[in-house]
Amino acid sequence: MKIDLSFTLNGSPINTSVAVDRRLVDLLRDELDLTGTKIGCEEGECGACTVLVDGQAVNSCLFPAPEVDGKHVITIEGLGESDNRLSELQQAFVDQGGIQCGFCSPGMILSARALLNENPNPSQDEIREALGGNLCRCTGYVQIVDSIQTAAARENSDD
Amino acid sequence: MKCTVVGKRVERKDARAKVTGETIYPSDRSREGMLWVVAVRAAHPHARILSIDTERAAAAAGVVRVLTARDVPGENAFGIQFHDMPVLCSDRVRYLGDVVALVGAESRRAARQAAALVAVDYQPLALLTDPEQALDPATPALHPGGNILHEVHFHKGNISVGFQKSAVIVERSYQLPMMDHAFLETEAGLSYFDENDVLCVESCGQYIYRDRKQIASVLGLAEEKIRVSAEMVGGAFGGKDDITVQIQLALMTYVTGRPAKMVASREESIVAHSKRHPASMWFKTGASKSGKLMAVEARFLSDTGAYASLGGPVLNLMAEHAAGPYLVPHVKVDGHVVYTNNGFSGAFRGFGCTQACVGIESQMDLMARALRRDPLAFRQANVLHQGDAAGLGYEMKTAVGAEPTIRAARAGKLYRQRRRIKKDRTHVSPSLAPFIRRGVGVASQMQGLGLGVGIEDQAEVEVVLGPGGAVRVKVGTTEIGQGAYTAYAQMTAERLGVPLEQVEIVGADTGTCPDSGATTASRTTYAVGNAILLAIAKLEQRRSAWAAQGTGRENLSARANFTVPTQDRQLGDGLPHLLYSYGTHVVLVEVNTLTGEISVEAVEAYLDGGRVVSPLGFEGQSEGGIAQGIGYTLFEEVLLDRGRFLNTNFDTYILPSSKDVPTAIHTVPIEVMEKSGPLGAKGISETCTVGVAPAILNALEDAIGIRFVRLPVRAEDVILAREESPHES
């Protein structure tokens, strides 16, 4: 059974219909061709599929697609600046080495975005707590935490 | 030599595309008209196949084709060292990851549903899950050659003389778990025929040319009719060195003519791919009253599971590294690696050194303790130098940085101030303070670089100078996250004197790139880097020749091939090595004796991989290696019950999270330049993780007086051990 769905994706309106049991991650990757959102475990443990729904970080592998109706969804593809520049947060990951294989990065960056939206000046511990649901097998997290602290400092100085 | 690009904190070449989601990974690839492929895997860890009925599956909605062994046109077997893994099993399965059929369907859901309809009639066979039992010649054999895949027997000097001269002798047994690579992207890929009828496989392997060769032999096709690529991959750590989905994809496309896609579920991934070899080890070591190492005797029993993979070479490296980076006059090492029905094990970052290091570095600490010597001073007094005879007797001919890493660690803050740091309770509440114990532990290690004697180890690259100063470097190795492409670009920019931005790395496609060898064995910075410098030297010769003739030319290209040098005398497959990287780790742990909880509070890593090409990548690899070491020591173990996997996703196979890895990681480069290295470089991708486990074990003994000999060490192990300990405090 399919149902109609209207939501905002990375700032643009989307009108589509999806099967009622479709997961948000499949809608994004398979139907809307946004492969920046990754799949790592399909049970909400690794966070590779993290996207923002109305500003909250959610695991899109556990999130029913029909539930984004009327909501705002942000994926990694929607995080850059309008003129093709990286956002401060993305740039900080580039500068501080927060990227290795990069497969956890989209989810990691979106979890960081949700944190910084709530708490523009998080401590080390608060960052590590907020990333608790995002696994990275390459970096050991140190440069990821550095990246987020750097982004926070830059964003605060821009204000 | 002073460098201007090499050694600078430059941005990774692939970072921008990775933070925007533009990078296309194997699991992101798709193609018009593609089939989804799902593997039907064994229902029993050891069974005879009586029949396979695919009729219902083939008739299911959306199913295009169900393949079985009958559909394999060429050799129905593959493997890195021996072709012992069936592509599709027809008569027998030996572990739960064995594949009996492949379903190709219009959707993933249809393929999965149909996979459940493939009816296989099995006759279960006796299980072999105890490696000790595999040594018994009376045990039924899993493979025609018996259950012992490989054995090693080495000695140097006279071990009984060594123990006679020892004032202190320490003997312990160690148990090491099966570990999963847990690369974040599961095995995935896409295959299709291109317009020239070439079968293309875009996948995740660590050696595209070897993958191509194996696909060719399975399909009975010429290698030129196959193209394999694996440019950007979501992690590997050795777990994608063996073929995973590549042959399955190629076979489906070959038979149906349709594009095909596979992505393993996490559960399937953990069951199917190789693991770090679980092993039992026995060590007996002795030192003289004056603190000189006299004897190291070790016995290993390694479990390679159902298939050989690299079980032989991994055992060889365990033997090679059994005596650690130390000068020991009397050494005896014996080891076996056996087949069982316990999954299968193969390459994993550290490759046998990880296991051996847990043993020898625990022993070093126990001996230092018995001799009442400073653990690092004891190591320093026994350390290998260039020109010394290694554990197995051959000469250490290249740069040896072991001693400088130990010296630097001794001078480091954590070690110098350990007595004060251990007593510090300012960070815990007064009510908890009486239950907190802290300890500092150390470990030193060496790690062979390259594939070793007897295994072809070459890297060919092509450097192309284009218009406007653009430089393209074509390399065959995979970017699995380690940052090698950035290091290649830095070395290229350095040598050509061009800005880094002008250098483009074109990677890992047999259609466009030469064979640079495998992305394994800490070898790529060294081997590919050297090949790049050779190619540039050729280009410059030609350029100056043309300049002398007064003619200029753009679009100039040169290929060069570099062979990794080896020792003269072979002791085994890939044994020994000529080049090593080195390291010493210092670790601070904290134990809550009330709950048993262990936390790693700080780590200092002193690493020698020659010149550091890319400091940001160097530090990142070190930190990631430490996190994997923490996982190996405190969390991770693939659990099997009678050949069946018990923890196949991240809810039960626990990886270190951001809360389990300390912020206080300090990585210090100890740059002992290697003359044969590109600009003096070697590599650190394995040595950075090898010493972490024993350093934590040594810190635990320092903290609570208990010597753990089995990994992983969990909170309940601490509580139980303290209850049993006569010295409970």
Short mmCIF file of N, CA and C in Angstrom, two decimals, chain B residues 133-206:
data_model
loop_
_atom_site.label_atom_id
_atom_site.label_comp_id
_atom_site.label_asym_id
_atom_site.label_seq_id
_atom_site.Cartn_x
_atom_site.Cartn_y
_atom_site.Cartn_z
N GLN B 133 41.69 -30.42 19.06
CA GLN B 133 41.20 -31.66 18.45
C GLN B 133 41.66 -31.74 16.99
N ALA B 134 41.81 -30.57 16.35
CA ALA B 134 42.25 -30.56 14.95
C ALA B 134 43.67 -31.11 14.80
N LEU B 135 44.45 -31.04 15.89
CA LEU B 135 45.83 -31.55 15.83
C LEU B 135 45.87 -33.07 15.87
N ASP B 136 44.79 -33.68 16.34
CA ASP B 136 44.75 -35.14 16.47
C ASP B 136 44.54 -35.77 15.09
N PRO B 137 45.48 -36.59 14.66
CA PRO B 137 45.37 -37.18 13.31
C PRO B 137 44.12 -38.04 13.16
N ALA B 138 43.52 -38.47 14.27
CA ALA B 138 42.33 -39.32 14.19
C ALA B 138 41.07 -38.51 13.86
N THR B 139 41.15 -37.17 13.99
CA THR B 139 39.98 -36.34 13.71
C THR B 139 39.72 -36.30 12.20
N PRO B 140 38.47 -36.53 11.78
CA PRO B 140 38.17 -36.47 10.34
C PRO B 140 38.61 -35.13 9.73
N ALA B 141 39.16 -35.21 8.53
CA ALA B 141 39.78 -34.03 7.94
C ALA B 141 38.76 -33.14 7.23
N LEU B 142 38.92 -31.83 7.39
CA LEU B 142 38.06 -30.87 6.69
C LEU B 142 38.55 -30.62 5.26
N HIS B 143 39.85 -30.89 5.04
CA HIS B 143 40.42 -30.70 3.70
C HIS B 143 41.31 -31.89 3.37
N PRO B 144 41.53 -32.14 2.09
CA PRO B 144 42.27 -33.35 1.69
C PRO B 144 43.64 -33.47 2.36
N GLY B 145 44.30 -32.35 2.63
CA GLY B 145 45.64 -32.43 3.22
C GLY B 145 45.63 -32.59 4.73
N GLY B 146 44.47 -32.81 5.34
CA GLY B 146 44.40 -32.93 6.80
C GLY B 146 44.04 -31.61 7.44
N ASN B 147 43.97 -31.61 8.76
CA ASN B 147 43.49 -30.42 9.46
C ASN B 147 44.57 -29.42 9.85
N ILE B 148 45.83 -29.79 9.61
CA ILE B 148 46.89 -28.83 9.91
C ILE B 148 47.22 -28.09 8.61
N LEU B 149 46.90 -26.81 8.59
CA LEU B 149 47.18 -26.00 7.40
C LEU B 149 48.67 -25.77 7.25
N HIS B 150 49.32 -25.48 8.37
CA HIS B 150 50.73 -25.08 8.30
C HIS B 150 51.34 -25.20 9.68
N GLU B 151 52.61 -25.51 9.74
CA GLU B 151 53.29 -25.47 11.03
C GLU B 151 54.66 -24.85 10.89
N VAL B 152 55.14 -24.28 11.99
CA VAL B 152 56.47 -23.66 11.98
C VAL B 152 57.29 -24.21 13.14
N HIS B 153 58.56 -24.37 12.90
CA HIS B 153 59.50 -24.79 13.95
C HIS B 153 60.80 -24.06 13.72
N PHE B 154 61.10 -23.15 14.58
CA PHE B 154 62.34 -22.37 14.44
C PHE B 154 63.11 -22.45 15.76
N HIS B 155 64.42 -22.47 15.65
CA HIS B 155 65.19 -22.22 16.86
C HIS B 155 66.49 -21.50 16.54
N LYS B 156 66.94 -20.77 17.52
CA LYS B 156 68.23 -20.07 17.43
C LYS B 156 68.94 -20.35 18.75
N GLY B 157 70.23 -20.58 18.71
CA GLY B 157 70.97 -20.90 19.93
C GLY B 157 70.48 -22.22 20.50
N ASN B 158 70.47 -22.31 21.82
CA ASN B 158 70.06 -23.54 22.48
C ASN B 158 69.15 -23.16 23.65
N ILE B 159 67.87 -23.46 23.50
CA ILE B 159 66.89 -22.91 24.43
C ILE B 159 67.15 -23.38 25.87
N SER B 160 67.61 -24.62 26.05
CA SER B 160 67.83 -25.06 27.45
C SER B 160 69.02 -24.34 28.07
N VAL B 161 70.03 -24.04 27.25
CA VAL B 161 71.15 -23.23 27.77
C VAL B 161 70.63 -21.85 28.18
N GLY B 162 69.75 -21.31 27.33
CA GLY B 162 69.18 -19.99 27.63
C GLY B 162 68.48 -19.96 28.98
N PHE B 163 67.72 -21.02 29.26
CA PHE B 163 67.02 -21.03 30.56
C PHE B 163 67.98 -21.29 31.72
N GLN B 164 69.05 -22.10 31.45
CA GLN B 164 70.05 -22.32 32.49
C GLN B 164 70.71 -21.01 32.91
N LYS B 165 70.87 -20.11 31.93
CA LYS B 165 71.53 -18.84 32.23
C LYS B 165 70.57 -17.79 32.78
N SER B 166 69.31 -18.15 32.92
CA SER B 166 68.32 -17.18 33.36
C SER B 166 68.14 -17.23 34.88
N ALA B 167 68.11 -16.06 35.50
CA ALA B 167 67.83 -15.97 36.93
C ALA B 167 66.33 -15.89 37.16
N VAL B 168 65.64 -15.35 36.16
CA VAL B 168 64.19 -15.20 36.25
C VAL B 168 63.56 -15.88 35.05
N ILE B 169 62.61 -16.77 35.32
CA ILE B 169 61.91 -17.44 34.22
C ILE B 169 60.41 -17.25 34.43
N VAL B 170 59.74 -16.81 33.38
CA VAL B 170 58.30 -16.55 33.46
C VAL B 170 57.59 -17.39 32.41
N GLU B 171 56.52 -18.03 32.82
CA GLU B 171 55.79 -18.92 31.92
C GLU B 171 54.30 -18.60 32.02
N ARG B 172 53.66 -18.35 30.90
CA ARG B 172 52.22 -18.03 30.91
C ARG B 172 51.57 -18.54 29.62
N SER B 173 50.27 -18.79 29.69
CA SER B 173 49.48 -19.09 28.49
C SER B 173 48.51 -17.95 28.25
N TYR B 174 48.24 -17.68 26.98
CA TYR B 174 47.38 -16.56 26.60
C TYR B 174 46.30 -17.04 25.64
N GLN B 175 45.12 -16.45 25.78
CA GLN B 175 44.00 -16.80 24.90
C GLN B 175 43.52 -15.55 24.19
N LEU B 176 43.53 -15.58 22.86
CA LEU B 176 43.15 -14.39 22.10
C LEU B 176 41.91 -14.66 21.26
N PRO B 177 41.01 -13.68 21.22
CA PRO B 177 39.70 -13.89 20.60
C PRO B 177 39.71 -13.73 19.09
N MET B 178 38.64 -14.22 18.48
CA MET B 178 38.35 -13.92 17.09
C MET B 178 37.81 -12.49 17.05
N MET B 179 38.34 -11.68 16.14
CA MET B 179 37.95 -10.27 16.09
C MET B 179 37.43 -9.94 14.69
N ASP B 180 36.38 -9.14 14.64
CA ASP B 180 35.84 -8.71 13.35
C ASP B 180 36.41 -7.36 12.96
N HIS B 181 36.63 -7.17 11.66
CA HIS B 181 37.17 -5.88 11.19
C HIS B 181 36.17 -4.75 11.40
N ALA B 182 34.88 -5.10 11.28
CA ALA B 182 33.83 -4.10 11.48
C ALA B 182 34.06 -2.83 10.67
N PHE B 183 34.57 -2.99 9.45
CA PHE B 183 34.59 -1.86 8.52
C PHE B 183 33.16 -1.36 8.42
N LEU B 184 32.99 -0.03 8.36
CA LEU B 184 31.61 0.47 8.48
C LEU B 184 30.78 0.18 7.23
N GLU B 185 31.43 0.10 6.07
CA GLU B 185 30.69 -0.28 4.87
C GLU B 185 30.83 -1.78 4.66
N THR B 186 29.71 -2.47 4.62
CA THR B 186 29.77 -3.91 4.40
C THR B 186 30.22 -4.19 2.96
N GLU B 187 30.51 -5.45 2.67
CA GLU B 187 30.98 -5.85 1.35
C GLU B 187 29.90 -5.51 0.31
N ALA B 188 30.32 -4.86 -0.76
CA ALA B 188 29.33 -4.39 -1.73
C ALA B 188 29.99 -4.19 -3.09
N GLY B 189 29.15 -4.15 -4.12
CA GLY B 189 29.68 -3.85 -5.45
C GLY B 189 28.62 -3.94 -6.52
N LEU B 190 29.07 -3.60 -7.72
CA LEU B 190 28.21 -3.58 -8.90
C LEU B 190 28.98 -4.20 -10.06
N SER B 191 28.28 -4.97 -10.88
CA SER B 191 28.95 -5.54 -12.07
C SER B 191 28.07 -5.32 -13.29
N TYR B 192 28.71 -5.25 -14.45
CA TYR B 192 27.95 -5.06 -15.71
C TYR B 192 28.89 -5.28 -16.89
N PHE B 193 28.31 -5.52 -18.05
CA PHE B 193 29.11 -5.54 -19.28
C PHE B 193 29.13 -4.14 -19.87
N ASP B 194 30.31 -3.63 -20.21
CA ASP B 194 30.35 -2.31 -20.85
C ASP B 194 30.13 -2.46 -22.36
N GLU B 195 30.21 -1.35 -23.08
CA GLU B 195 29.88 -1.36 -24.51
C GLU B 195 30.88 -2.19 -25.33
N ASN B 196 32.05 -2.45 -24.77
CA ASN B 196 33.02 -3.30 -25.47
C ASN B 196 32.97 -4.75 -25.01
N ASP B 197 31.88 -5.09 -24.30
CA ASP B 197 31.71 -6.46 -23.83
C ASP B 197 32.74 -6.86 -22.77
N VAL B 198 33.28 -5.86 -22.10
CA VAL B 198 34.18 -6.14 -20.97
C VAL B 198 33.33 -6.23 -19.70
N LEU B 199 33.57 -7.26 -18.91
CA LEU B 199 32.82 -7.45 -17.67
C LEU B 199 33.45 -6.59 -16.58
N CYS B 200 32.72 -5.57 -16.13
CA CYS B 200 33.24 -4.61 -15.15
C CYS B 200 32.72 -4.95 -13.76
N VAL B 201 33.61 -4.98 -12.78
CA VAL B 201 33.22 -5.22 -11.39
C VAL B 201 33.75 -4.06 -10.56
N GLU B 202 32.81 -3.23 -10.10
CA GLU B 202 33.18 -2.07 -9.28
C GLU B 202 32.93 -2.46 -7.85
N SER B 203 34.01 -2.71 -7.11
CA SER B 203 33.80 -3.32 -5.81
C SER B 203 34.77 -2.81 -4.76
N CYS B 204 35.01 -3.63 -3.74
CA CYS B 204 35.62 -3.15 -2.50
C CYS B 204 36.92 -3.85 -2.14
N GLY B 205 37.55 -4.54 -3.09
CA GLY B 205 38.71 -5.37 -2.75
C GLY B 205 39.97 -4.57 -2.48
N GLN B 206 40.92 -5.21 -1.80
CA GLN B 206 42.18 -4.55 -1.47
C GLN B 206 43.27 -4.82 -2.51
#
